mmCIF file of C-alpha atoms in Angstrom:
data_model
loop_
_atom_site.group_PDB
_atom_site.id
_atom_site.type_symbol
_atom_site.label_atom_id
_atom_site.label_comp_id
_atom_site.label_asym_id
_atom_site.label_seq_id
_atom_site.Cartn_x
_atom_site.Cartn_y
_atom_site.Cartn_z
ATOM 1 C CA VAL A 1 100.158 116.079 80.851
ATOM 2 C CA TRP A 2 103.131 116.401 78.589
ATOM 3 C CA ASN A 3 103.136 114.861 75.105
ATOM 4 C CA GLY A 4 105.594 116.122 72.523
ATOM 5 C CA GLY A 5 104.263 113.723 69.878
ATOM 6 C CA ALA A 6 106.082 110.966 68.024
ATOM 7 C CA THR A 7 109.512 112.570 68.327
ATOM 8 C CA GLY A 8 109.192 114.663 71.478
ATOM 9 C CA GLY A 9 108.635 112.276 74.382
ATOM 10 C CA ALA A 10 105.666 112.118 76.719
ATOM 11 C CA THR A 11 104.468 111.703 80.266
ATOM 12 C CA GLY A 12 104.745 108.123 81.505
ATOM 13 C CA GLY A 13 102.077 106.204 83.340
ATOM 14 C CA GLY A 14 99.837 103.232 82.971
ATOM 15 C CA VAL A 15 98.803 100.030 84.674
ATOM 16 C CA SER A 16 101.319 97.406 85.772
ATOM 17 C CA ALA A 17 101.156 93.868 84.437
ATOM 18 C CA ALA A 18 103.707 92.810 87.082
ATOM 19 C CA PHE A 19 102.314 94.299 90.309
ATOM 20 C CA GLY A 20 98.791 93.796 91.605
ATOM 21 C CA LEU A 21 96.394 96.554 92.551
ATOM 22 C CA PRO A 22 97.221 97.788 96.085
ATOM 23 C CA SER A 23 94.400 98.096 98.584
ATOM 24 C CA TRP A 24 94.541 101.899 98.647
ATOM 25 C CA GLN A 25 93.823 102.111 94.881
ATOM 26 C CA ARG A 26 90.734 99.844 94.866
ATOM 27 C CA GLN A 27 88.240 102.726 94.669
ATOM 28 C CA ALA A 28 90.367 105.105 92.554
ATOM 29 C CA GLY A 29 89.205 103.884 89.133
ATOM 30 C CA VAL A 30 92.417 102.232 87.936
ATOM 31 C CA PRO A 31 91.453 100.517 84.665
ATOM 32 C CA VAL A 32 91.623 96.733 84.439
ATOM 33 C CA ILE A 33 93.998 95.721 81.647
ATOM 34 C CA ALA A 34 93.845 92.272 80.016
ATOM 35 C CA GLU A 35 91.413 91.080 82.714
ATOM 36 C CA SER A 36 93.985 91.814 85.413
ATOM 37 C CA ALA A 37 93.833 94.538 88.064
ATOM 38 C CA GLY A 38 97.326 96.039 88.268
ATOM 39 C CA ARG A 39 99.037 98.848 90.172
ATOM 40 C CA GLY A 40 98.226 102.190 88.630
ATOM 41 C CA VAL A 41 101.068 104.645 88.140
ATOM 42 C CA PRO A 42 101.730 107.428 88.804
ATOM 43 C CA ASP A 43 100.249 108.235 92.196
ATOM 44 C CA VAL A 44 100.930 111.964 91.804
ATOM 45 C CA ALA A 45 102.125 114.480 89.225
ATOM 46 C CA ALA A 46 104.210 117.580 88.693
ATOM 47 C CA ASP A 47 105.553 119.415 85.639
ATOM 48 C CA ALA A 48 107.984 116.998 83.956
ATOM 49 C CA ASP A 49 108.150 118.645 80.528
ATOM 50 C CA PRO A 50 111.779 119.594 79.860
ATOM 51 C CA GLN A 51 110.584 122.681 77.947
ATOM 52 C CA THR A 52 108.351 124.104 80.711
ATOM 53 C CA GLY A 53 109.801 122.433 83.792
ATOM 54 C CA TYR A 54 111.877 124.180 86.419
ATOM 55 C CA GLN A 55 114.428 126.940 85.990
ATOM 56 C CA VAL A 56 117.755 125.989 87.546
ATOM 57 C CA ARG A 57 121.233 127.452 87.530
ATOM 58 C CA ILE A 58 124.057 125.026 86.778
ATOM 59 C CA ASP A 59 127.656 126.273 86.679
ATOM 60 C CA GLY A 60 126.387 129.847 86.442
ATOM 61 C CA LYS A 61 124.105 129.157 83.473
ATOM 62 C CA ASP A 62 120.320 129.236 83.607
ATOM 63 C CA SER A 63 118.536 126.214 82.203
ATOM 64 C CA VAL A 64 115.120 124.555 82.318
ATOM 65 C CA ILE A 65 114.855 120.903 83.316
ATOM 66 C CA GLY A 66 111.991 118.501 83.769
ATOM 67 C CA GLY A 67 111.342 114.825 84.238
ATOM 68 C CA THR A 68 111.601 112.571 87.238
ATOM 69 C CA SER A 69 114.988 114.029 88.158
ATOM 70 C CA ALA A 70 113.267 117.380 88.748
ATOM 71 C CA VAL A 71 109.980 116.167 90.182
ATOM 72 C CA ALA A 72 111.272 113.599 92.704
ATOM 73 C CA PRO A 73 113.293 116.131 94.738
ATOM 74 C CA LEU A 74 110.354 118.552 94.692
ATOM 75 C CA TRP A 75 108.091 115.856 96.131
ATOM 76 C CA ALA A 76 110.718 114.912 98.711
ATOM 77 C CA ALA A 77 110.926 118.549 99.800
ATOM 78 C CA LEU A 78 107.134 118.843 99.972
ATOM 79 C CA VAL A 79 106.865 115.705 102.109
ATOM 80 C CA ALA A 80 109.601 117.025 104.431
ATOM 81 C CA ARG A 81 107.747 120.338 104.797
ATOM 82 C CA VAL A 82 104.441 118.567 105.480
ATOM 83 C CA ALA A 83 106.119 116.356 108.100
ATOM 84 C CA GLN A 84 107.622 119.437 109.746
ATOM 85 C CA ALA A 85 104.335 121.346 109.628
ATOM 86 C CA THR A 86 102.379 118.474 111.158
ATOM 87 C CA GLY A 87 105.062 117.491 113.652
ATOM 88 C CA ARG A 88 104.632 113.799 112.842
ATOM 89 C CA LYS A 89 106.243 111.008 110.911
ATOM 90 C CA LEU A 90 104.119 110.436 107.827
ATOM 91 C CA GLY A 91 104.971 106.801 107.081
ATOM 92 C CA LEU A 92 103.603 105.341 103.864
ATOM 93 C CA LEU A 93 101.837 108.226 102.118
ATOM 94 C CA GLN A 94 99.558 106.420 99.677
ATOM 95 C CA PRO A 95 96.928 105.096 102.112
ATOM 96 C CA VAL A 96 96.293 108.657 103.326
ATOM 97 C CA LEU A 97 96.501 110.244 99.870
ATOM 98 C CA TYR A 98 93.954 107.770 98.477
ATOM 99 C CA ARG A 99 91.652 107.699 101.531
ATOM 100 C CA GLY A 100 88.157 108.674 100.420
ATOM 101 C CA VAL A 101 89.096 108.738 96.716
ATOM 102 C CA SER A 102 86.479 107.456 94.302
ATOM 103 C CA ALA A 103 86.638 106.926 90.560
ATOM 104 C CA GLY A 104 86.136 110.134 88.596
ATOM 105 C CA ALA A 105 86.306 112.455 91.616
ATOM 106 C CA ALA A 106 89.095 114.900 92.451
ATOM 107 C CA ALA A 107 91.255 113.906 95.425
ATOM 108 C CA ARG A 108 91.625 116.104 98.502
ATOM 109 C CA GLY A 109 94.891 118.048 98.481
ATOM 110 C CA PHE A 110 95.365 117.917 94.704
ATOM 111 C CA ARG A 111 94.580 119.966 91.632
ATOM 112 C CA ASP A 112 93.021 117.517 89.196
ATOM 113 C CA ILE A 113 94.523 117.463 85.694
ATOM 114 C CA THR A 114 91.746 116.544 83.260
ATOM 115 C CA SER A 115 93.109 117.093 79.762
ATOM 116 C CA GLY A 116 95.946 115.719 77.662
ATOM 117 C CA ASP A 117 97.301 112.270 76.896
ATOM 118 C CA ASN A 118 100.551 110.324 77.010
ATOM 119 C CA GLY A 119 99.958 108.411 73.781
ATOM 120 C CA ALA A 120 98.423 105.433 75.575
ATOM 121 C CA TYR A 121 96.038 106.971 78.132
ATOM 122 C CA LEU A 122 93.941 110.115 78.484
ATOM 123 C CA ALA A 123 93.924 112.400 81.493
ATOM 124 C CA GLY A 124 90.468 112.791 82.976
ATOM 125 C CA PRO A 125 88.543 113.562 86.143
ATOM 126 C CA GLY A 126 89.918 111.852 89.247
ATOM 127 C CA TRP A 127 92.831 109.401 89.201
ATOM 128 C CA ASP A 128 94.186 108.697 85.720
ATOM 129 C CA PRO A 129 97.248 106.895 84.291
ATOM 130 C CA CYS A 130 98.796 110.176 83.082
ATOM 131 C CA THR A 131 98.692 112.296 86.249
ATOM 132 C CA GLY A 132 97.601 110.001 89.071
ATOM 133 C CA LEU A 133 95.707 111.980 91.708
ATOM 134 C CA GLY A 134 96.985 115.263 90.233
ATOM 135 C CA VAL A 135 99.315 118.070 91.228
ATOM 136 C CA PRO A 136 99.867 118.648 94.945
ATOM 137 C CA GLN A 137 98.488 121.643 96.782
ATOM 138 C CA GLY A 138 100.978 121.837 99.639
ATOM 139 C CA ALA A 139 98.952 123.672 102.281
ATOM 140 C CA GLN A 140 95.940 121.419 101.658
ATOM 141 C CA LEU A 141 98.122 118.300 101.944
ATOM 142 C CA ALA A 142 99.532 119.545 105.245
ATOM 143 C CA THR A 143 95.980 120.037 106.521
ATOM 144 C CA LEU A 144 95.013 116.580 105.257
ATOM 145 C CA PHE A 145 97.920 114.895 107.031
ATOM 146 C CA GLN A 146 97.291 116.876 110.207
ATOM 147 C CA ALA A 147 93.683 115.642 110.277
ATOM 148 C CA GLU A 148 94.347 112.031 109.234
ATOM 149 C CA ALA A 149 95.887 109.312 111.332
ATOM 150 C CA PRO A 150 99.462 108.582 110.241
ATOM 151 C CA ALA A 151 99.836 105.664 107.818
ATOM 152 C CA SER A 152 101.346 102.515 109.250
ATOM 153 C CA ASN A 153 104.462 101.062 107.640
#
């Protein structure tokens, strides 16, 4: 969880007031806000802190970047590698990622992040509004998707 304080930005995340709780999140422990069960975000996490993110080279200069613009391509690459390793189309990932998840328990295929806050929510055991299910463990996710039936679209 990244939180630079009042002037430094922070990890996003929370519970939607616009979108209802999807079926795959029913057992994950998404908090009910204002008597309404909303979609919990994020589903997953990666290092988004622009100070500790990912070293890149742009126009011959080394730099460190973070945020969604760094994490989204990493997840896309991981999903492509898992699809290649399993030899199957993965379809909608969330039903498989959340299968068997219960409130307060670490999810299969993820390293649970249990400390830190984003200014509105605390990270904790299991799914939380700062880090979702946690940080992916690629080989474990490939094994999970190999064993599970593909999600339907």
